[in-house]
mmCIF file of C-alpha atoms in Angstrom:
data_model
loop_
_atom_site.group_PDB
_atom_site.id
_atom_site.type_symbol
_atom_site.label_atom_id
_atom_site.label_comp_id
_atom_site.label_asym_id
_atom_site.label_seq_id
_atom_site.Cartn_x
_atom_site.Cartn_y
_atom_site.Cartn_z
ATOM 1 C CA MET A 24 -42.061 186.057 162.657
ATOM 2 C CA VAL A 25 -45.409 186.925 161.110
ATOM 3 C CA SER A 26 -44.345 190.535 160.631
ATOM 4 C CA ALA A 27 -41.086 189.392 159.007
ATOM 5 C CA ALA A 28 -43.019 187.188 156.587
ATOM 6 C CA LEU A 29 -45.506 189.939 155.718
ATOM 7 C CA LEU A 30 -42.771 192.526 155.208
ATOM 8 C CA SER A 31 -40.875 190.086 152.988
ATOM 9 C CA LEU A 32 -44.043 189.560 150.978
ATOM 10 C CA VAL A 33 -44.452 193.319 150.561
ATOM 11 C CA ALA A 34 -40.810 193.691 149.462
ATOM 12 C CA VAL A 35 -41.218 190.991 146.810
ATOM 13 C CA GLY A 36 -44.536 192.499 145.759
ATOM 14 C CA CYS A 37 -42.873 195.885 145.274
ATOM 15 C CA LEU A 38 -40.298 194.328 142.947
ATOM 16 C CA VAL A 39 -43.052 192.650 140.932
ATOM 17 C CA ALA A 40 -45.024 195.910 140.804
ATOM 18 C CA MET A 41 -41.933 197.799 139.580
ATOM 19 C CA ALA A 42 -41.449 195.300 136.764
ATOM 20 C CA LEU A 43 -45.112 195.635 135.764
ATOM 21 C CA LEU A 44 -45.005 199.428 135.989
ATOM 22 C CA HIS A 45 -41.876 199.521 133.832
ATOM 23 C CA ARG A 46 -43.718 197.645 131.064
ATOM 24 C CA ALA A 47 -47.062 199.403 131.503
ATOM 25 C CA LYS A 48 -48.418 201.794 128.861
ATOM 26 C CA TRP A 49 -50.379 204.156 131.114
ATOM 27 C CA PRO A 50 -47.433 206.057 132.716
ATOM 28 C CA SER A 51 -46.933 208.174 129.578
ATOM 29 C CA ARG A 52 -50.597 209.240 129.893
ATOM 30 C CA GLY A 53 -50.106 210.309 133.503
ATOM 31 C CA PRO A 54 -46.409 210.924 134.142
ATOM 32 C CA TYR A 55 -46.970 212.792 137.406
ATOM 33 C CA THR A 56 -48.972 209.908 138.844
ATOM 34 C CA ALA A 57 -46.430 207.423 137.551
ATOM 35 C CA VAL A 58 -43.486 209.243 139.165
ATOM 36 C CA ILE A 59 -45.254 209.314 142.528
ATOM 37 C CA THR A 60 -46.024 205.607 142.145
ATOM 38 C CA TRP A 61 -42.356 204.885 141.449
ATOM 39 C CA GLN A 62 -41.397 206.854 144.554
ATOM 40 C CA ALA A 63 -43.898 204.962 146.698
ATOM 41 C CA LEU A 64 -42.756 201.577 145.401
ATOM 42 C CA GLY A 65 -39.082 202.406 145.888
ATOM 43 C CA LEU A 66 -39.596 203.701 149.418
ATOM 44 C CA ALA A 67 -41.865 200.791 150.348
ATOM 45 C CA TRP A 68 -39.319 198.285 149.025
ATOM 46 C CA GLY A 69 -36.480 199.793 151.057
ATOM 47 C CA VAL A 70 -38.470 200.132 154.277
ATOM 48 C CA SER A 71 -40.089 196.688 153.995
ATOM 49 C CA THR A 72 -36.804 194.947 153.174
ATOM 50 C CA ILE A 73 -35.020 196.526 156.130
ATOM 51 C CA GLY A 74 -38.061 195.881 158.306
ATOM 52 C CA ALA A 75 -38.219 192.206 157.316
ATOM 53 C CA LEU A 76 -34.566 191.691 158.224
ATOM 54 C CA LEU A 77 -35.031 193.456 161.561
ATOM 55 C CA ALA A 78 -38.290 191.649 162.363
ATOM 56 C CA PHE A 79 -36.571 188.297 161.799
ATOM 57 C CA GLY A 80 -33.341 189.236 163.517
ATOM 58 C CA LEU A 81 -35.136 190.687 166.535
ATOM 59 C CA SER A 82 -37.915 188.097 166.715
ATOM 60 C CA SER A 83 -36.680 186.894 170.109
ATOM 61 C CA TYR A 84 -37.827 190.196 171.593
ATOM 62 C CA ARG A 85 -41.393 189.614 170.303
ATOM 63 C CA LEU A 86 -41.797 193.370 169.868
ATOM 64 C CA GLY A 87 -41.784 193.685 166.084
ATOM 65 C CA ALA A 88 -39.253 195.619 164.022
ATOM 66 C CA ALA A 89 -39.852 199.007 165.657
ATOM 67 C CA GLY A 90 -40.102 197.788 169.239
ATOM 68 C CA GLY A 91 -37.246 195.364 168.706
ATOM 69 C CA LEU A 92 -34.971 198.226 167.682
ATOM 70 C CA LEU A 93 -35.546 199.955 171.013
ATOM 71 C CA ALA A 94 -34.864 196.718 172.869
ATOM 72 C CA LEU A 95 -31.762 196.167 170.752
ATOM 73 C CA ALA A 96 -30.445 199.607 171.671
ATOM 74 C CA THR A 97 -30.923 198.782 175.355
ATOM 75 C CA ASP A 98 -29.046 195.495 174.997
ATOM 76 C CA ILE A 99 -26.207 197.202 173.147
ATOM 77 C CA VAL A 100 -25.840 199.708 175.986
ATOM 78 C CA THR A 101 -25.863 196.971 178.625
ATOM 79 C CA GLY A 102 -23.612 194.661 176.614
ATOM 80 C CA ARG A 103 -26.046 191.721 176.663
ATOM 81 C CA LEU A 104 -26.808 191.521 172.927
ATOM 82 C CA VAL A 105 -24.094 189.156 171.646
ATOM 83 C CA LEU A 106 -24.235 186.737 174.586
ATOM 84 C CA ALA A 107 -28.016 186.540 174.510
ATOM 85 C CA GLU A 108 -28.151 185.801 170.787
ATOM 86 C CA LEU A 109 -25.229 183.367 170.637
ATOM 87 C CA ALA A 110 -26.785 181.440 173.528
ATOM 88 C CA GLN A 111 -29.505 180.400 171.082
ATOM 89 C CA GLY A 112 -27.055 178.549 168.796
ATOM 90 C CA ILE A 113 -27.405 178.607 165.012
ATOM 91 C CA GLN A 114 -30.730 180.448 165.176
ATOM 92 C CA GLY A 115 -29.118 183.185 167.227
ATOM 93 C CA VAL A 116 -26.306 183.556 164.684
ATOM 94 C CA LEU A 117 -28.909 183.880 161.889
ATOM 95 C CA HIS A 118 -30.683 186.563 163.899
ATOM 96 C CA LEU A 119 -27.457 188.493 164.304
ATOM 97 C CA LEU A 120 -26.686 188.131 160.599
ATOM 98 C CA ALA A 121 -30.134 189.491 159.675
ATOM 99 C CA VAL A 122 -29.639 192.537 161.907
ATOM 100 C CA VAL A 123 -26.194 193.154 160.410
ATOM 101 C CA LEU A 124 -27.624 192.929 156.871
ATOM 102 C CA ALA A 125 -30.372 195.414 157.813
ATOM 103 C CA VAL A 126 -27.783 197.850 159.153
ATOM 104 C CA VAL A 127 -25.564 197.433 156.086
ATOM 105 C CA LEU A 128 -28.477 197.979 153.676
ATOM 106 C CA THR A 129 -29.536 201.087 155.596
ATOM 107 C CA LEU A 130 -26.007 202.494 155.496
ATOM 108 C CA VAL A 131 -25.630 201.728 151.777
ATOM 109 C CA LEU A 132 -28.894 203.497 150.924
ATOM 110 C CA PHE A 133 -28.048 206.445 153.174
ATOM 111 C CA TYR A 134 -24.543 206.689 151.688
ATOM 112 C CA GLY A 135 -25.924 206.683 148.155
ATOM 113 C CA LEU A 136 -28.354 209.503 148.992
ATOM 114 C CA VAL A 137 -25.810 211.697 150.785
ATOM 115 C CA ALA A 138 -22.993 211.069 148.288
ATOM 116 C CA SER A 139 -25.252 211.855 145.319
ATOM 117 C CA PHE A 140 -26.474 215.059 146.938
ATOM 118 C CA VAL A 141 -22.975 216.239 147.858
ATOM 119 C CA GLN A 142 -21.578 215.477 144.408
ATOM 120 C CA VAL A 143 -24.403 217.285 142.630
ATOM 121 C CA VAL A 144 -24.089 220.338 144.881
ATOM 122 C CA ARG A 145 -20.326 220.549 144.284
ATOM 123 C CA VAL A 146 -20.639 220.197 140.523
ATOM 124 C CA ARG A 147 -23.422 222.762 140.365
ATOM 125 C CA ARG A 148 -21.464 225.243 142.462
ATOM 126 C CA ARG A 149 -18.415 224.952 140.192
ATOM 127 C CA HIS A 150 -20.556 225.271 137.087
ATOM 128 C CA HIS A 151 -22.404 228.294 138.475
ATOM 129 C CA ASP A 152 -19.038 229.962 139.110
ATOM 130 C CA LEU A 153 -17.885 229.070 135.605
ATOM 131 C CA LEU A 154 -21.051 230.526 134.079
ATOM 132 C CA GLU A 155 -20.344 233.816 135.812
ATOM 133 C CA LEU A 156 -17.197 233.997 133.682
ATOM 134 C CA VAL A 157 -18.298 232.639 130.311
ATOM 135 C CA ALA A 158 -22.079 233.117 130.071
ATOM 136 C CA ARG A 159 -23.873 236.292 129.093
ATOM 137 C CA ASP A 160 -27.384 237.660 128.880
ATOM 138 C CA HIS A 161 -29.044 237.842 125.495
ATOM 139 C CA PRO A 162 -31.907 240.178 124.568
ATOM 140 C CA ASP A 163 -33.649 237.446 122.559
ATOM 141 C CA VAL A 164 -33.413 234.874 125.370
ATOM 142 C CA PRO A 165 -34.976 236.402 128.500
ATOM 143 C CA GLY A 166 -34.545 234.427 131.684
ATOM 144 C CA ALA A 167 -31.562 232.435 130.413
ATOM 145 C CA ARG A 168 -27.790 232.705 130.054
ATOM 146 C CA VAL A 169 -26.089 232.109 126.714
ATOM 147 C CA ILE A 170 -22.734 230.371 126.295
ATOM 148 C CA GLU A 171 -20.587 230.420 123.175
ATOM 149 C CA HIS A 172 -20.509 226.795 122.137
ATOM 150 C CA PRO A 173 -21.164 225.374 118.663
ATOM 151 C CA ALA A 174 -23.028 222.278 119.911
ATOM 152 C CA ALA A 175 -26.755 222.466 120.612
ATOM 153 C CA ALA A 176 -27.350 222.485 124.365
ATOM 154 C CA ALA A 177 -30.124 223.711 126.644
ATOM 155 C CA TYR A 178 -30.224 222.833 130.323
ATOM 156 C CA CYS A 179 -31.012 224.189 133.758
ATOM 157 C CA LEU A 180 -29.015 224.227 136.981
ATOM 158 C CA PRO A 181 -31.398 224.075 139.950
ATOM 159 C CA GLY A 182 -30.392 225.606 143.246
ATOM 160 C CA VAL A 183 -31.736 227.055 146.461
ATOM 161 C CA LEU A 184 -30.307 230.563 146.083
ATOM 162 C CA ARG A 185 -29.559 230.668 142.380
ATOM 163 C CA SER A 186 -31.085 228.705 139.533
ATOM 164 C CA GLN A 187 -30.178 229.253 135.925
ATOM 165 C CA VAL A 188 -31.297 228.194 132.482
ATOM 166 C CA VAL A 189 -28.408 227.890 130.056
ATOM 167 C CA ILE A 190 -28.553 227.712 126.276
ATOM 168 C CA SER A 191 -25.729 227.549 123.757
ATOM 169 C CA GLU A 192 -25.115 229.556 120.609
ATOM 170 C CA GLY A 193 -25.390 226.274 118.717
ATOM 171 C CA ALA A 194 -28.934 225.808 120.005
ATOM 172 C CA LEU A 195 -29.888 229.364 119.045
ATOM 173 C CA ALA A 196 -28.650 228.638 115.531
ATOM 174 C CA VAL A 197 -30.937 225.619 115.020
ATOM 175 C CA LEU A 198 -34.104 226.811 116.799
ATOM 176 C CA ASP A 199 -36.594 229.398 115.660
ATOM 177 C CA ASN A 200 -38.202 231.766 118.157
ATOM 178 C CA ARG A 201 -41.237 229.616 118.930
ATOM 179 C CA GLU A 202 -39.170 226.462 119.333
ATOM 180 C CA LEU A 203 -36.777 228.357 121.593
ATOM 181 C CA ALA A 204 -39.692 229.533 123.733
ATOM 182 C CA ALA A 205 -40.896 225.934 124.067
ATOM 183 C CA VAL A 206 -37.452 224.750 125.183
ATOM 184 C CA LEU A 207 -37.170 227.560 127.726
ATOM 185 C CA ALA A 208 -40.632 226.708 129.075
ATOM 186 C CA HIS A 209 -39.512 223.091 129.444
ATOM 187 C CA GLU A 210 -36.411 224.075 131.423
ATOM 188 C CA HIS A 211 -38.281 226.542 133.623
ATOM 189 C CA ALA A 212 -40.749 223.751 134.450
ATOM 190 C CA HIS A 213 -37.832 221.682 135.774
ATOM 191 C CA LEU A 214 -36.760 224.569 137.990
ATOM 192 C CA ARG A 215 -40.229 225.516 139.175
ATOM 193 C CA GLU A 216 -41.195 221.980 140.191
ATOM 194 C CA ARG A 217 -37.728 220.987 141.471
ATOM 195 C CA HIS A 218 -37.563 217.847 139.367
ATOM 196 C CA ASP A 219 -33.951 217.433 140.444
ATOM 197 C CA LEU A 220 -35.139 216.605 143.967
ATOM 198 C CA VAL A 221 -37.712 214.180 142.583
ATOM 199 C CA LEU A 222 -35.000 212.326 140.685
ATOM 200 C CA LEU A 223 -32.450 212.392 143.533
ATOM 201 C CA PRO A 224 -33.655 209.208 145.343
ATOM 202 C CA PHE A 225 -33.389 207.229 142.127
ATOM 203 C CA SER A 226 -29.957 208.613 141.258
ATOM 204 C CA SER A 227 -28.834 207.711 144.787
ATOM 205 C CA LEU A 228 -30.047 204.138 144.256
ATOM 206 C CA LYS A 229 -28.066 204.001 141.035
ATOM 207 C CA ARG A 230 -25.013 205.209 142.928
ATOM 208 C CA ALA A 231 -25.550 202.747 145.787
ATOM 209 C CA PHE A 232 -25.942 199.804 143.383
ATOM 210 C CA PRO A 233 -23.866 200.836 140.347
ATOM 211 C CA ARG A 234 -23.572 197.322 138.902
ATOM 212 C CA VAL A 235 -27.239 196.395 139.173
ATOM 213 C CA ARG A 236 -28.588 196.839 135.675
ATOM 214 C CA LEU A 237 -32.204 196.780 136.825
ATOM 215 C CA VAL A 238 -31.637 199.831 139.041
ATOM 216 C CA ARG A 239 -30.116 201.733 136.121
ATOM 217 C CA THR A 240 -33.049 200.754 133.892
ATOM 218 C CA TYR A 241 -35.611 201.957 136.417
ATOM 219 C CA TYR A 242 -33.653 205.197 136.915
ATOM 220 C CA GLU A 243 -33.824 205.879 133.174
ATOM 221 C CA THR A 244 -37.555 205.122 133.202
ATOM 222 C CA VAL A 245 -38.221 207.655 135.962
ATOM 223 C CA ALA A 246 -35.937 210.227 134.309
ATOM 224 C CA LEU A 247 -37.950 209.884 131.092
ATOM 225 C CA LEU A 248 -41.228 210.352 132.983
ATOM 226 C CA ILE A 249 -39.858 213.513 134.584
ATOM 227 C CA GLU A 250 -38.977 214.851 131.139
ATOM 228 C CA MET A 251 -42.553 214.098 130.076
ATOM 229 C CA CYS A 252 -43.800 216.070 133.071
ATOM 230 C CA ALA A 253 -41.752 219.078 131.935
ATOM 231 C CA ASP A 254 -43.015 218.575 128.377
ATOM 232 C CA ASP A 255 -46.597 218.750 129.647
ATOM 233 C CA GLN A 256 -45.862 221.995 131.471
ATOM 234 C CA ALA A 257 -44.243 223.482 128.362
ATOM 235 C CA ARG A 258 -47.316 222.586 126.294
ATOM 236 C CA ARG A 259 -49.379 224.987 128.374
ATOM 237 C CA THR A 260 -47.609 227.970 126.807
ATOM 238 C CA SER A 261 -46.258 226.457 123.567
ATOM 239 C CA SER A 262 -47.652 224.024 121.065
ATOM 240 C CA SER A 263 -46.692 220.362 121.168
ATOM 241 C CA ARG A 264 -45.416 220.542 117.606
ATOM 242 C CA GLU A 265 -42.973 223.347 118.408
ATOM 243 C CA LEU A 266 -41.476 221.428 121.330
ATOM 244 C CA ALA A 267 -41.323 218.218 119.297
ATOM 245 C CA MET A 268 -39.528 220.007 116.453
ATOM 246 C CA ALA A 269 -37.079 221.497 118.944
ATOM 247 C CA LEU A 270 -36.282 218.022 120.310
ATOM 248 C CA LEU A 271 -35.760 216.715 116.770
ATOM 249 C CA ARG A 272 -33.465 219.609 115.913
ATOM 250 C CA PHE A 273 -31.404 218.939 119.032
ATOM 251 C CA GLY A 274 -31.128 215.314 118.029
ATOM 252 C CA ALA A 275 -30.149 216.123 114.458
ATOM 253 C CA ALA A 276 -27.546 218.652 115.600
ATOM 254 C CA GLY A 277 -26.040 216.259 118.104
ATOM 255 C CA PRO A 278 -26.756 217.575 121.622
ATOM 256 C CA ALA A 279 -23.748 218.479 123.720
ATOM 257 C CA PRO A 280 -22.870 216.829 127.041
ATOM 258 C CA VAL A 281 -24.244 218.669 130.059
ATOM 259 C CA PRO A 282 -22.776 218.873 133.576
ATOM 260 C CA ALA A 283 -23.780 216.397 136.250
ATOM 261 C CA GLY A 284 -26.793 217.593 138.192
ATOM 262 C CA ALA A 285 -28.181 219.611 135.278
ATOM 263 C CA MET A 286 -31.494 218.817 133.634
ATOM 264 C CA ALA A 287 -31.332 219.139 129.864
ATOM 265 C CA ALA A 288 -34.027 219.303 127.226
ATOM 266 C CA VAL A 289 -32.117 216.545 125.418
ATOM 267 C CA LYS A 290 -29.036 214.872 126.832
ATOM 268 C CA GLU A 291 -26.336 213.218 124.787
ATOM 269 C CA ALA A 292 -27.422 209.667 123.901
ATOM 270 C CA GLU A 293 -30.588 210.106 126.004
ATOM 271 C CA PRO A 294 -32.980 207.177 125.579
ATOM 272 C CA GLY A 295 -36.627 207.936 125.031
ATOM 273 C CA VAL A 296 -36.394 211.083 122.885
ATOM 274 C CA VAL A 297 -38.345 209.365 120.118
ATOM 275 C CA ARG A 298 -41.023 208.391 122.636
ATOM 276 C CA ARG A 299 -41.263 211.988 123.812
ATOM 277 C CA VAL A 300 -41.583 213.267 120.252
ATOM 278 C CA ASN A 301 -44.253 210.692 119.362
ATOM 279 C CA ARG A 302 -46.119 211.535 122.557
ATOM 280 C CA LEU A 303 -46.083 215.239 121.668
ATOM 281 C CA LEU A 304 -47.156 214.758 118.062
ATOM 282 C CA ARG A 305 -49.672 211.952 118.671
ATOM 283 C CA PRO A 306 -50.821 212.374 122.266
ATOM 284 C CA ASP A 307 -52.929 209.675 123.898
ATOM 285 C CA ASP A 308 -55.856 210.477 126.139
ATOM 286 C CA GLU A 309 -54.721 211.680 129.536
ATOM 287 C CA LEU A 310 -55.059 209.330 132.488
ATOM 288 C CA SER A 311 -58.537 209.806 133.910
ATOM 289 C CA TYR A 312 -59.027 211.504 137.252
ATOM 290 C CA HIS A 313 -60.600 208.405 138.781
ATOM 291 C CA ALA A 314 -57.782 206.123 137.611
ATOM 292 C CA GLY A 315 -55.200 208.542 138.960
ATOM 293 C CA ALA A 316 -57.022 208.771 142.292
ATOM 294 C CA VAL A 317 -57.119 204.975 142.610
ATOM 295 C CA ILE A 318 -53.399 204.680 141.846
ATOM 296 C CA MET A 319 -52.484 207.458 144.280
ATOM 297 C CA GLY A 320 -54.695 205.921 146.954
ATOM 298 C CA ALA A 321 -53.062 202.528 146.446
ATOM 299 C CA SER A 322 -49.612 204.127 146.801
ATOM 300 C CA ALA A 323 -50.635 205.804 150.059
ATOM 301 C CA PHE A 324 -52.151 202.560 151.338
ATOM 302 C CA LEU A 325 -48.941 200.696 150.531
ATOM 303 C CA LEU A 326 -46.800 203.106 152.554
ATOM 304 C CA ALA A 327 -49.263 203.079 155.455
ATOM 305 C CA SER A 328 -49.315 199.282 155.442
ATOM 306 C CA VAL A 329 -45.529 199.041 155.587
ATOM 307 C CA THR A 330 -45.492 201.457 158.524
ATOM 308 C CA CYS A 331 -48.090 199.373 160.365
ATOM 309 C CA LEU A 332 -46.214 196.125 159.696
ATOM 310 C CA TRP A 333 -43.149 197.581 161.431
ATOM 311 C CA HIS A 334 -45.217 197.665 164.645
ATOM 312 C CA ILE A 335 -46.740 194.170 164.478
ATOM 313 C CA THR A 336 -45.493 192.189 167.450
ATOM 314 C CA ILE A 337 -46.266 188.648 166.238
#
């Protein structure tokens, strides 16, 4: 029962930490560190919540969450699980209910991850095939495909075997050469660092809990941080002003919708574009190395602690 209580405390603490991180000012100064922190908090919340339910539900084994799972599997094979638990009365029913909730939560999270991945892969495959028919190379846009569309759009389609950066004729009409180079650098940063895989766990959570507004809010927060990461990469080869002007031109032209699974410089009705522009034009001091190291160390400690709590037998 001690392990169940500690894991529950960690799960609640993760929710509090997420709320504080969402309102914090430092993530825009260190978006890479902030994204990793979000990943650690999300993973720790899921593992600790499932672990707390299992530790409580399997407390009669006195083996902790991990050891109790092995004992549970043995009882399922021998057919002794239901009779043993129901023999304990109301407490046994509560134990069974906790185990069922742990299994359901695990399946929901796993379904969200798999379903999101499959949907994105299918949409990307269809769009790649469509681009083979309608897109063309352009001498002024090396490393990208151009589509004839009047709306301003620039996005990338990540993939294992084929990745593409796509830009529309409408975008070429509103961007000058330096702004175009900044946008292309932004999109290539997404591809190079596989930001789509970084965002996938959060999009799967949004799919698993579509009606939970808080999940959608946190997804948008992480998505914005990932865009900031790509902005920082683009600033290494282009000036901040050029990228900021490109974002403003996209906004003024009315960016076009992009396919699911694509990562765009500016998406239709994307929140946070103004924050990105302000950050580019009036950058704050970057997060210090020592502060980043402390935050990363705390994230690693959190995950290690959750793993250890799964093996506590009291």
